[in-house]
């Protein structure tokens, strides 16, 4: 199917190379590496979230174009129907697809 972007090396470096220092009696006690990567509130986390949502948008669009997901047709008056496959709002996501095993399998591959 061709889904699955590769992470650029610089991005992985940002996620895995964070180091912290602790002050003991007001004096830095050396650095230690992070084991969990980026933390909430880190200025870089907003940009990584937006990049992730852009990738998810492209993957869902490609799946709909390839017939792997169907979306939902909305009709309004005399206008031609509009196909909506997903909606993003802040940190919420709604994905529209048929409730069958094949479409849900494709959706789970995309989310994986």
PDB file of N, CA and C in Angstrom, residues 4-110:
ATOM      1  N   UNK A   4       3.545   4.971   5.415  1.00  0.00           N
ATOM      2  CA  UNK A   4       4.598   4.906   6.419  1.00  0.00           C
ATOM      3  C   UNK A   4       5.775   5.807   6.114  1.00  0.00           C
ATOM      4  N   UNK A   5       5.710   7.077   6.523  1.00  0.00           N
ATOM      5  CA  UNK A   5       6.832   7.983   6.278  1.00  0.00           C
ATOM      6  C   UNK A   5       8.024   7.606   7.139  1.00  0.00           C
ATOM      7  N   UNK A   6       9.210   7.935   6.665  1.00  0.00           N
ATOM      8  CA  UNK A   6      10.416   7.687   7.448  1.00  0.00           C
ATOM      9  C   UNK A   6      10.774   8.966   8.189  1.00  0.00           C
ATOM     10  N   UNK A   7      11.212   8.815   9.419  1.00  0.00           N
ATOM     11  CA  UNK A   7      11.582   9.977  10.229  1.00  0.00           C
ATOM     12  C   UNK A   7      12.944  10.472   9.780  1.00  0.00           C
ATOM     13  N   UNK A   8      13.079  11.771   9.509  1.00  0.00           N
ATOM     14  CA  UNK A   8      14.403  12.318   9.204  1.00  0.00           C
ATOM     15  C   UNK A   8      15.318  12.182  10.418  1.00  0.00           C
ATOM     16  N   UNK A   9      16.591  12.037  10.160  1.00  0.00           N
ATOM     17  CA  UNK A   9      17.552  11.857  11.246  1.00  0.00           C
ATOM     18  C   UNK A   9      17.561  12.992  12.245  1.00  0.00           C
ATOM     19  N   UNK A  10      17.432  14.250  11.767  1.00  0.00           N
ATOM     20  CA  UNK A  10      17.457  15.389  12.685  1.00  0.00           C
ATOM     21  C   UNK A  10      16.264  15.364  13.623  1.00  0.00           C
ATOM     22  N   UNK A  11      15.112  14.870  13.137  1.00  0.00           N
ATOM     23  CA  UNK A  11      13.921  14.835  13.997  1.00  0.00           C
ATOM     24  C   UNK A  11      14.104  13.791  15.104  1.00  0.00           C
ATOM     25  N   UNK A  12      14.609  12.631  14.721  1.00  0.00           N
ATOM     26  CA  UNK A  12      14.844  11.588  15.721  1.00  0.00           C
ATOM     27  C   UNK A  12      15.879  12.061  16.740  1.00  0.00           C
ATOM     28  N   UNK A  13      16.871  12.812  16.285  1.00  0.00           N
ATOM     29  CA  UNK A  13      17.884  13.348  17.184  1.00  0.00           C
ATOM     30  C   UNK A  13      17.253  14.296  18.213  1.00  0.00           C
ATOM     31  N   UNK A  14      16.298  15.109  17.764  1.00  0.00           N
ATOM     32  CA  UNK A  14      15.615  16.025  18.693  1.00  0.00           C
ATOM     33  C   UNK A  14      14.820  15.258  19.743  1.00  0.00           C
ATOM     34  N   UNK A  15      14.258  14.135  19.344  1.00  0.00           N
ATOM     35  CA  UNK A  15      13.436  13.367  20.278  1.00  0.00           C
ATOM     36  C   UNK A  15      14.263  12.534  21.245  1.00  0.00           C
ATOM     37  N   UNK A  16      15.433  12.118  20.827  1.00  0.00           N
ATOM     38  CA  UNK A  16      16.175  11.164  21.641  1.00  0.00           C
ATOM     39  C   UNK A  16      17.421  11.740  22.310  1.00  0.00           C
ATOM     40  N   UNK A  17      17.742  13.012  22.092  1.00  0.00           N
ATOM     41  CA  UNK A  17      19.000  13.530  22.628  1.00  0.00           C
ATOM     42  C   UNK A  17      18.818  14.551  23.743  1.00  0.00           C
ATOM     43  N   UNK A  18      17.629  14.654  24.322  1.00  0.00           N
ATOM     44  CA  UNK A  18      17.413  15.625  25.395  1.00  0.00           C
ATOM     45  C   UNK A  18      18.218  15.230  26.630  1.00  0.00           C
ATOM     46  N   UNK A  19      18.828  16.225  27.280  1.00  0.00           N
ATOM     47  CA  UNK A  19      19.574  15.996  28.518  1.00  0.00           C
ATOM     48  C   UNK A  19      19.106  17.001  29.549  1.00  0.00           C
ATOM     49  N   UNK A  20      19.150  16.590  30.805  1.00  0.00           N
ATOM     50  CA  UNK A  20      18.673  17.417  31.901  1.00  0.00           C
ATOM     51  C   UNK A  20      19.767  17.587  32.939  1.00  0.00           C
ATOM     52  N   UNK A  21      19.648  18.656  33.710  1.00  0.00           N
ATOM     53  CA  UNK A  21      20.562  18.904  34.812  1.00  0.00           C
ATOM     54  C   UNK A  21      19.735  19.277  36.037  1.00  0.00           C
ATOM     55  N   UNK A  22      20.228  18.924  37.194  1.00  0.00           N
ATOM     56  CA  UNK A  22      19.543  19.216  38.448  1.00  0.00           C
ATOM     57  C   UNK A  22      20.430  20.140  39.277  1.00  0.00           C
ATOM     58  N   UNK A  23      19.781  21.110  39.921  1.00  0.00           N
ATOM     59  CA  UNK A  23      20.524  21.982  40.829  1.00  0.00           C
ATOM     60  C   UNK A  23      20.480  21.382  42.232  1.00  0.00           C
ATOM     61  N   UNK A  24      21.645  21.200  42.836  1.00  0.00           N
ATOM     62  CA  UNK A  24      21.752  20.729  44.211  1.00  0.00           C
ATOM     63  C   UNK A  24      22.373  21.867  45.005  1.00  0.00           C
ATOM     64  N   UNK A  25      21.599  22.438  45.931  1.00  0.00           N
ATOM     65  CA  UNK A  25      22.047  23.609  46.692  1.00  0.00           C
ATOM     66  C   UNK A  25      22.483  24.741  45.761  1.00  0.00           C
ATOM     67  N   UNK A  26      21.747  24.890  44.641  1.00  0.00           N
ATOM     68  CA  UNK A  26      22.030  25.980  43.708  1.00  0.00           C
ATOM     69  C   UNK A  26      23.183  25.726  42.755  1.00  0.00           C
ATOM     70  N   UNK A  27      23.765  24.529  42.798  1.00  0.00           N
ATOM     71  CA  UNK A  27      24.910  24.202  41.935  1.00  0.00           C
ATOM     72  C   UNK A  27      24.497  23.070  40.988  1.00  0.00           C
ATOM     73  N   UNK A  28      24.759  23.215  39.658  1.00  0.00           N
ATOM     74  CA  UNK A  28      24.427  22.125  38.736  1.00  0.00           C
ATOM     75  C   UNK A  28      25.174  20.845  39.090  1.00  0.00           C
ATOM     76  N   UNK A  29      24.448  19.740  39.113  1.00  0.00           N
ATOM     77  CA  UNK A  29      25.042  18.461  39.499  1.00  0.00           C
ATOM     78  C   UNK A  29      25.294  17.566  38.296  1.00  0.00           C
ATOM     79  N   UNK A  30      25.528  18.133  37.144  1.00  0.00           N
ATOM     80  CA  UNK A  30      25.820  17.339  35.953  1.00  0.00           C
ATOM     81  C   UNK A  30      24.564  17.045  35.144  1.00  0.00           C
ATOM     82  N   UNK A  31      24.781  16.510  33.955  1.00  0.00           N
ATOM     83  CA  UNK A  31      23.679  16.214  33.049  1.00  0.00           C
ATOM     84  C   UNK A  31      23.386  14.723  33.026  1.00  0.00           C
ATOM     85  N   UNK A  32      22.135  14.396  32.776  1.00  0.00           N
ATOM     86  CA  UNK A  32      21.753  13.002  32.566  1.00  0.00           C
ATOM     87  C   UNK A  32      20.797  12.950  31.382  1.00  0.00           C
ATOM     88  N   UNK A  33      20.826  11.847  30.618  1.00  0.00           N
ATOM     89  CA  UNK A  33      20.003  11.760  29.406  1.00  0.00           C
ATOM     90  C   UNK A  33      18.535  11.492  29.727  1.00  0.00           C
ATOM     91  N   UNK A  34      17.694  11.921  28.836  1.00  0.00           N
ATOM     92  CA  UNK A  34      16.258  11.651  28.945  1.00  0.00           C
ATOM     93  C   UNK A  34      15.975  10.257  28.392  1.00  0.00           C
ATOM     94  N   UNK A  35      15.075   9.547  29.032  1.00  0.00           N
ATOM     95  CA  UNK A  35      14.714   8.219  28.528  1.00  0.00           C
ATOM     96  C   UNK A  35      13.367   8.230  27.818  1.00  0.00           C
ATOM     97  N   UNK A  36      12.628   9.320  27.882  1.00  0.00           N
ATOM     98  CA  UNK A  36      11.292   9.379  27.287  1.00  0.00           C
ATOM     99  C   UNK A  36      11.193  10.362  26.127  1.00  0.00           C
ATOM    100  N   UNK A  37      12.224  11.103  25.792  1.00  0.00           N
ATOM    101  CA  UNK A  37      12.154  12.040  24.674  1.00  0.00           C
ATOM    102  C   UNK A  37      11.513  13.352  25.067  1.00  0.00           C
ATOM    103  N   UNK A  38      10.754  13.934  24.139  1.00  0.00           N
ATOM    104  CA  UNK A  38      10.129  15.233  24.334  1.00  0.00           C
ATOM    105  C   UNK A  38       9.099  15.207  25.457  1.00  0.00           C
ATOM    106  N   UNK A  39       8.980  16.302  26.160  1.00  0.00           N
ATOM    107  CA  UNK A  39       8.006  16.439  27.242  1.00  0.00           C
ATOM    108  C   UNK A  39       6.928  17.442  26.854  1.00  0.00           C
ATOM    109  N   UNK A  40       5.774  17.328  27.495  1.00  0.00           N
ATOM    110  CA  UNK A  40       4.709  18.303  27.270  1.00  0.00           C
ATOM    111  C   UNK A  40       5.209  19.675  27.695  1.00  0.00           C
ATOM    112  N   UNK A  41       4.893  20.690  26.904  1.00  0.00           N
ATOM    113  CA  UNK A  41       5.343  22.036  27.194  1.00  0.00           C
ATOM    114  C   UNK A  41       6.627  22.407  26.487  1.00  0.00           C
ATOM    115  N   UNK A  42       7.328  21.445  25.927  1.00  0.00           N
ATOM    116  CA  UNK A  42       8.528  21.732  25.164  1.00  0.00           C
ATOM    117  C   UNK A  42       8.120  22.517  23.920  1.00  0.00           C
ATOM    118  N   UNK A  43       8.789  23.615  23.590  1.00  0.00           N
ATOM    119  CA  UNK A  43       8.394  24.418  22.426  1.00  0.00           C
ATOM    120  C   UNK A  43       8.400  23.630  21.117  1.00  0.00           C
ATOM    121  N   UNK A  44       9.228  22.620  21.014  1.00  0.00           N
ATOM    122  CA  UNK A  44       9.310  21.824  19.792  1.00  0.00           C
ATOM    123  C   UNK A  44       8.113  20.880  19.641  1.00  0.00           C
ATOM    124  N   UNK A  45       7.449  20.536  20.741  1.00  0.00           N
ATOM    125  CA  UNK A  45       6.366  19.548  20.675  1.00  0.00           C
ATOM    126  C   UNK A  45       5.199  20.027  19.818  1.00  0.00           C
ATOM    127  N   UNK A  46       4.897  21.325  19.814  1.00  0.00           N
ATOM    128  CA  UNK A  46       3.809  21.846  18.978  1.00  0.00           C
ATOM    129  C   UNK A  46       4.086  21.622  17.500  1.00  0.00           C
ATOM    130  N   UNK A  47       5.315  21.881  17.079  1.00  0.00           N
ATOM    131  CA  UNK A  47       5.674  21.709  15.674  1.00  0.00           C
ATOM    132  C   UNK A  47       5.658  20.239  15.276  1.00  0.00           C
ATOM    133  N   UNK A  48       6.120  19.365  16.164  1.00  0.00           N
ATOM    134  CA  UNK A  48       6.092  17.935  15.870  1.00  0.00           C
ATOM    135  C   UNK A  48       4.653  17.431  15.782  1.00  0.00           C
ATOM    136  N   UNK A  49       3.751  17.974  16.615  1.00  0.00           N
ATOM    137  CA  UNK A  49       2.341  17.607  16.549  1.00  0.00           C
ATOM    138  C   UNK A  49       1.752  18.003  15.198  1.00  0.00           C
ATOM    139  N   UNK A  50       2.035  19.240  14.749  1.00  0.00           N
ATOM    140  CA  UNK A  50       1.522  19.710  13.461  1.00  0.00           C
ATOM    141  C   UNK A  50       2.080  18.850  12.328  1.00  0.00           C
ATOM    142  N   UNK A  51       3.367  18.531  12.371  1.00  0.00           N
ATOM    143  CA  UNK A  51       3.948  17.662  11.343  1.00  0.00           C
ATOM    144  C   UNK A  51       3.267  16.296  11.332  1.00  0.00           C
ATOM    145  N   UNK A  52       3.014  15.747  12.492  1.00  0.00           N
ATOM    146  CA  UNK A  52       2.338  14.454  12.588  1.00  0.00           C
ATOM    147  C   UNK A  52       0.933  14.500  12.017  1.00  0.00           C
ATOM    148  N   UNK A  53       0.204  15.576  12.286  1.00  0.00           N
ATOM    149  CA  UNK A  53      -1.155  15.702  11.763  1.00  0.00           C
ATOM    150  C   UNK A  53      -1.145  15.890  10.249  1.00  0.00           C
ATOM    151  N   UNK A  54      -0.146  16.589   9.723  1.00  0.00           N
ATOM    152  CA  UNK A  54      -0.022  16.746   8.270  1.00  0.00           C
ATOM    153  C   UNK A  54       0.202  15.382   7.611  1.00  0.00           C
ATOM    154  N   UNK A  55       1.040  14.560   8.216  1.00  0.00           N
ATOM    155  CA  UNK A  55       1.298  13.223   7.680  1.00  0.00           C
ATOM    156  C   UNK A  55       0.032  12.379   7.752  1.00  0.00           C
ATOM    157  N   UNK A  56      -0.687  12.431   8.871  1.00  0.00           N
ATOM    158  CA  UNK A  56      -1.936  11.679   8.999  1.00  0.00           C
ATOM    159  C   UNK A  56      -2.941  12.121   7.940  1.00  0.00           C
ATOM    160  N   UNK A  57      -3.024  13.430   7.677  1.00  0.00           N
ATOM    161  CA  UNK A  57      -3.921  13.956   6.647  1.00  0.00           C
ATOM    162  C   UNK A  57      -3.590  13.359   5.282  1.00  0.00           C
ATOM    163  N   UNK A  58      -2.317  13.357   4.923  1.00  0.00           N
ATOM    164  CA  UNK A  58      -1.907  12.822   3.624  1.00  0.00           C
ATOM    165  C   UNK A  58      -2.201  11.329   3.533  1.00  0.00           C
ATOM    166  N   UNK A  59      -1.929  10.583   4.592  1.00  0.00           N
ATOM    167  CA  UNK A  59      -2.167   9.139   4.570  1.00  0.00           C
ATOM    168  C   UNK A  59      -3.654   8.819   4.403  1.00  0.00           C
ATOM    169  N   UNK A  60      -4.510   9.544   5.081  1.00  0.00           N
ATOM    170  CA  UNK A  60      -5.949   9.306   4.954  1.00  0.00           C
ATOM    171  C   UNK A  60      -6.424   9.683   3.556  1.00  0.00           C
ATOM    172  N   UNK A  61      -5.955  10.797   3.032  1.00  0.00           N
ATOM    173  CA  UNK A  61      -6.342  11.218   1.671  1.00  0.00           C
ATOM    174  C   UNK A  61      -5.922  10.177   0.640  1.00  0.00           C
ATOM    175  N   UNK A  62      -4.711   9.654   0.752  1.00  0.00           N
ATOM    176  CA  UNK A  62      -4.231   8.625  -0.187  1.00  0.00           C
ATOM    177  C   UNK A  62      -5.057   7.351  -0.069  1.00  0.00           C
ATOM    178  N   UNK A  63      -5.430   6.996   1.135  1.00  0.00           N
ATOM    179  CA  UNK A  63      -6.245   5.793   1.326  1.00  0.00           C
ATOM    180  C   UNK A  63      -7.614   5.965   0.675  1.00  0.00           C
ATOM    181  N   UNK A  64      -8.196   7.152   0.775  1.00  0.00           N
ATOM    182  CA  UNK A  64      -9.495   7.413   0.140  1.00  0.00           C
ATOM    183  C   UNK A  64      -9.345   7.403  -1.376  1.00  0.00           C
ATOM    184  N   UNK A  65      -8.309   8.053  -1.889  1.00  0.00           N
ATOM    185  CA  UNK A  65      -8.075   8.087  -3.338  1.00  0.00           C
ATOM    186  C   UNK A  65      -7.842   6.688  -3.894  1.00  0.00           C
ATOM    187  N   UNK A  66      -7.201   5.824  -3.124  1.00  0.00           N
ATOM    188  CA  UNK A  66      -6.919   4.451  -3.555  1.00  0.00           C
ATOM    189  C   UNK A  66      -8.071   3.494  -3.330  1.00  0.00           C
ATOM    190  N   UNK A  67      -9.151   3.971  -2.717  1.00  0.00           N
ATOM    191  CA  UNK A  67     -10.303   3.110  -2.470  1.00  0.00           C
ATOM    192  C   UNK A  67     -10.200   2.254  -1.218  1.00  0.00           C
ATOM    193  N   UNK A  68      -9.213   2.510  -0.379  1.00  0.00           N
ATOM    194  CA  UNK A  68      -9.044   1.733   0.847  1.00  0.00           C
ATOM    195  C   UNK A  68      -9.981   2.198   1.958  1.00  0.00           C
ATOM    196  N   UNK A  69     -10.355   3.481   1.940  1.00  0.00           N
ATOM    197  CA  UNK A  69     -11.352   4.052   2.846  1.00  0.00           C
ATOM    198  C   UNK A  69     -12.385   4.776   1.993  1.00  0.00           C
ATOM    199  N   UNK A  70     -13.612   4.906   2.527  1.00  0.00           N
ATOM    200  CA  UNK A  70     -14.670   5.475   1.694  1.00  0.00           C
ATOM    201  C   UNK A  70     -15.026   6.916   2.037  1.00  0.00           C
ATOM    202  N   UNK A  71     -14.960   7.319   3.256  1.00  0.00           N
ATOM    203  CA  UNK A  71     -15.428   8.637   3.640  1.00  0.00           C
ATOM    204  C   UNK A  71     -16.947   8.654   3.703  1.00  0.00           C
ATOM    205  N   UNK A  72     -17.511   9.852   3.737  1.00  0.00           N
ATOM    206  CA  UNK A  72     -18.964  10.025   3.871  1.00  0.00           C
ATOM    207  C   UNK A  72     -19.407  11.111   2.893  1.00  0.00           C
ATOM    208  N   UNK A  73     -20.415  10.824   2.070  1.00  0.00           N
ATOM    209  CA  UNK A  73     -20.928  11.817   1.124  1.00  0.00           C
ATOM    210  C   UNK A  73     -21.984  12.679   1.792  1.00  0.00           C
ATOM    211  N   UNK A  74     -21.798  13.988   1.693  1.00  0.00           N
ATOM    212  CA  UNK A  74     -22.742  14.963   2.239  1.00  0.00           C
ATOM    213  C   UNK A  74     -23.380  15.690   1.065  1.00  0.00           C
ATOM    214  N   UNK A  75     -24.716  15.713   1.039  1.00  0.00           N
ATOM    215  CA  UNK A  75     -25.433  16.414  -0.030  1.00  0.00           C
ATOM    216  C   UNK A  75     -26.122  17.630   0.563  1.00  0.00           C
ATOM    217  N   UNK A  76     -26.106  18.724  -0.189  1.00  0.00           N
ATOM    218  CA  UNK A  76     -26.757  19.940   0.263  1.00  0.00           C
ATOM    219  C   UNK A  76     -27.514  20.607  -0.870  1.00  0.00           C
ATOM    220  N   UNK A  77     -28.829  20.486  -0.860  1.00  0.00           N
ATOM    221  CA  UNK A  77     -29.649  21.124  -1.892  1.00  0.00           C
ATOM    222  C   UNK A  77     -29.350  20.566  -3.269  1.00  0.00           C
ATOM    223  N   UNK A  78     -29.121  21.461  -4.227  1.00  0.00           N
ATOM    224  CA  UNK A  78     -28.852  21.052  -5.612  1.00  0.00           C
ATOM    225  C   UNK A  78     -27.362  20.883  -5.888  1.00  0.00           C
ATOM    226  N   UNK A  79     -26.554  21.132  -4.911  1.00  0.00           N
ATOM    227  CA  UNK A  79     -25.109  21.019  -5.094  1.00  0.00           C
ATOM    228  C   UNK A  79     -24.697  19.551  -5.210  1.00  0.00           C
ATOM    229  N   UNK A  80     -23.564  19.341  -5.841  1.00  0.00           N
ATOM    230  CA  UNK A  80     -23.044  17.974  -5.938  1.00  0.00           C
ATOM    231  C   UNK A  80     -22.544  17.526  -4.561  1.00  0.00           C
ATOM    232  N   UNK A  81     -22.586  16.223  -4.286  1.00  0.00           N
ATOM    233  CA  UNK A  81     -22.171  15.744  -2.961  1.00  0.00           C
ATOM    234  C   UNK A  81     -20.681  15.986  -2.699  1.00  0.00           C
ATOM    235  N   UNK A  82     -20.363  16.199  -1.436  1.00  0.00           N
ATOM    236  CA  UNK A  82     -18.985  16.402  -0.993  1.00  0.00           C
ATOM    237  C   UNK A  82     -18.586  15.191  -0.158  1.00  0.00           C
ATOM    238  N   UNK A  83     -17.432  14.614  -0.474  1.00  0.00           N
ATOM    239  CA  UNK A  83     -16.949  13.464   0.289  1.00  0.00           C
ATOM    240  C   UNK A  83     -16.046  13.958   1.414  1.00  0.00           C
ATOM    241  N   UNK A  84     -16.408  13.612   2.641  1.00  0.00           N
ATOM    242  CA  UNK A  84     -15.598  13.979   3.816  1.00  0.00           C
ATOM    243  C   UNK A  84     -15.038  12.696   4.410  1.00  0.00           C
ATOM    244  N   UNK A  85     -13.721  12.605   4.464  1.00  0.00           N
ATOM    245  CA  UNK A  85     -13.089  11.402   5.010  1.00  0.00           C
ATOM    246  C   UNK A  85     -12.598  11.607   6.436  1.00  0.00           C
ATOM    247  N   UNK A  86     -12.268  12.860   6.786  1.00  0.00           N
ATOM    248  CA  UNK A  86     -11.774  13.118   8.137  1.00  0.00           C
ATOM    249  C   UNK A  86     -11.892  14.601   8.459  1.00  0.00           C
ATOM    250  N   UNK A  87     -11.962  14.895   9.749  1.00  0.00           N
ATOM    251  CA  UNK A  87     -11.999  16.262  10.252  1.00  0.00           C
ATOM    252  C   UNK A  87     -10.984  16.392  11.379  1.00  0.00           C
ATOM    253  N   UNK A  88     -10.205  17.461  11.353  1.00  0.00           N
ATOM    254  CA  UNK A  88      -9.258  17.764  12.422  1.00  0.00           C
ATOM    255  C   UNK A  88      -9.700  19.060  13.081  1.00  0.00           C
ATOM    256  N   UNK A  89      -9.696  19.096  14.408  1.00  0.00           N
ATOM    257  CA  UNK A  89      -9.954  20.327  15.144  1.00  0.00           C
ATOM    258  C   UNK A  89      -9.092  20.320  16.393  1.00  0.00           C
ATOM    259  N   UNK A  90      -8.168  21.234  16.472  1.00  0.00           N
ATOM    260  CA  UNK A  90      -7.192  21.344  17.557  1.00  0.00           C
ATOM    261  C   UNK A  90      -6.524  19.987  17.748  1.00  0.00           C
ATOM    262  N   UNK A  91      -6.856  19.249  18.803  1.00  0.00           N
ATOM    263  CA  UNK A  91      -6.240  17.932  18.992  1.00  0.00           C
ATOM    264  C   UNK A  91      -7.266  16.805  18.906  1.00  0.00           C
ATOM    265  N   UNK A  92      -8.380  17.055  18.234  1.00  0.00           N
ATOM    266  CA  UNK A  92      -9.407  16.034  18.023  1.00  0.00           C
ATOM    267  C   UNK A  92      -9.416  15.618  16.561  1.00  0.00           C
ATOM    268  N   UNK A  93      -9.701  14.360  16.313  1.00  0.00           N
ATOM    269  CA  UNK A  93      -9.759  13.824  14.959  1.00  0.00           C
ATOM    270  C   UNK A  93     -10.987  12.942  14.820  1.00  0.00           C
ATOM    271  N   UNK A  94     -11.730  13.126  13.719  1.00  0.00           N
ATOM    272  CA  UNK A  94     -12.856  12.258  13.389  1.00  0.00           C
ATOM    273  C   UNK A  94     -12.557  11.670  12.020  1.00  0.00           C
ATOM    274  N   UNK A  95     -12.610  10.348  11.899  1.00  0.00           N
ATOM    275  CA  UNK A  95     -12.388   9.668  10.627  1.00  0.00           C
ATOM    276  C   UNK A  95     -13.689   8.985  10.233  1.00  0.00           C
ATOM    277  N   UNK A  96     -14.124   9.211   8.989  1.00  0.00           N
ATOM    278  CA  UNK A  96     -15.342   8.598   8.475  1.00  0.00           C
ATOM    279  C   UNK A  96     -14.959   7.467   7.527  1.00  0.00           C
ATOM    280  N   UNK A  97     -15.500   6.276   7.776  1.00  0.00           N
ATOM    281  CA  UNK A  97     -15.284   5.157   6.871  1.00  0.00           C
ATOM    282  C   UNK A  97     -16.405   4.138   7.082  1.00  0.00           C
ATOM    283  N   UNK A  98     -16.475   3.168   6.172  1.00  0.00           N
ATOM    284  CA  UNK A  98     -17.487   2.128   6.310  1.00  0.00           C
ATOM    285  C   UNK A  98     -17.154   1.244   7.508  1.00  0.00           C
ATOM    286  N   UNK A  99     -18.205   0.745   8.137  1.00  0.00           N
ATOM    287  CA  UNK A  99     -18.016  -0.118   9.307  1.00  0.00           C
ATOM    288  C   UNK A  99     -17.872  -1.565   8.841  1.00  0.00           C
ATOM    289  N   UNK A 100     -16.799  -1.828   8.103  1.00  0.00           N
ATOM    290  CA  UNK A 100     -16.519  -3.217   7.724  1.00  0.00           C
ATOM    291  C   UNK A 100     -15.063  -3.536   8.036  1.00  0.00           C
ATOM    292  N   UNK A 101     -14.759  -4.796   8.084  1.00  0.00           N
ATOM    293  CA  UNK A 101     -13.443  -5.242   8.534  1.00  0.00           C
ATOM    294  C   UNK A 101     -12.318  -4.717   7.636  1.00  0.00           C
ATOM    295  N   UNK A 102     -12.548  -4.700   6.331  1.00  0.00           N
ATOM    296  CA  UNK A 102     -11.510  -4.262   5.398  1.00  0.00           C
ATOM    297  C   UNK A 102     -11.146  -2.794   5.614  1.00  0.00           C
ATOM    298  N   UNK A 103     -12.143  -1.931   5.704  1.00  0.00           N
ATOM    299  CA  UNK A 103     -11.858  -0.508   5.899  1.00  0.00           C
ATOM    300  C   UNK A 103     -11.229  -0.252   7.265  1.00  0.00           C
ATOM    301  N   UNK A 104     -11.699  -0.936   8.279  1.00  0.00           N
ATOM    302  CA  UNK A 104     -11.120  -0.746   9.607  1.00  0.00           C
ATOM    303  C   UNK A 104      -9.690  -1.274   9.689  1.00  0.00           C
ATOM    304  N   UNK A 105      -9.392  -2.320   8.932  1.00  0.00           N
ATOM    305  CA  UNK A 105      -8.025  -2.829   8.871  1.00  0.00           C
ATOM    306  C   UNK A 105      -7.103  -1.788   8.240  1.00  0.00           C
ATOM    307  N   UNK A 106      -7.557  -1.188   7.132  1.00  0.00           N
ATOM    308  CA  UNK A 106      -6.753  -0.146   6.487  1.00  0.00           C
ATOM    309  C   UNK A 106      -6.566   1.051   7.405  1.00  0.00           C
ATOM    310  N   UNK A 107      -7.610   1.444   8.114  1.00  0.00           N
ATOM    311  CA  UNK A 107      -7.502   2.566   9.056  1.00  0.00           C
ATOM    312  C   UNK A 107      -6.506   2.233  10.167  1.00  0.00           C
ATOM    313  N   UNK A 108      -6.538   1.011  10.665  1.00  0.00           N
ATOM    314  CA  UNK A 108      -5.606   0.647  11.738  1.00  0.00           C
ATOM    315  C   UNK A 108      -4.159   0.662  11.231  1.00  0.00           C
ATOM    316  N   UNK A 109      -3.933   0.294   9.962  1.00  0.00           N
ATOM    317  CA  UNK A 109      -2.576   0.375   9.384  1.00  0.00           C
ATOM    318  C   UNK A 109      -2.107   1.821   9.342  1.00  0.00           C
ATOM    319  N   UNK A 110      -3.007   2.721   8.948  1.00  0.00           N
ATOM    320  CA  UNK A 110      -2.654   4.135   8.879  1.00  0.00           C
ATOM    321  C   UNK A 110      -2.290   4.655  10.271  1.00  0.00           C
TER     322      UNK A 110
END
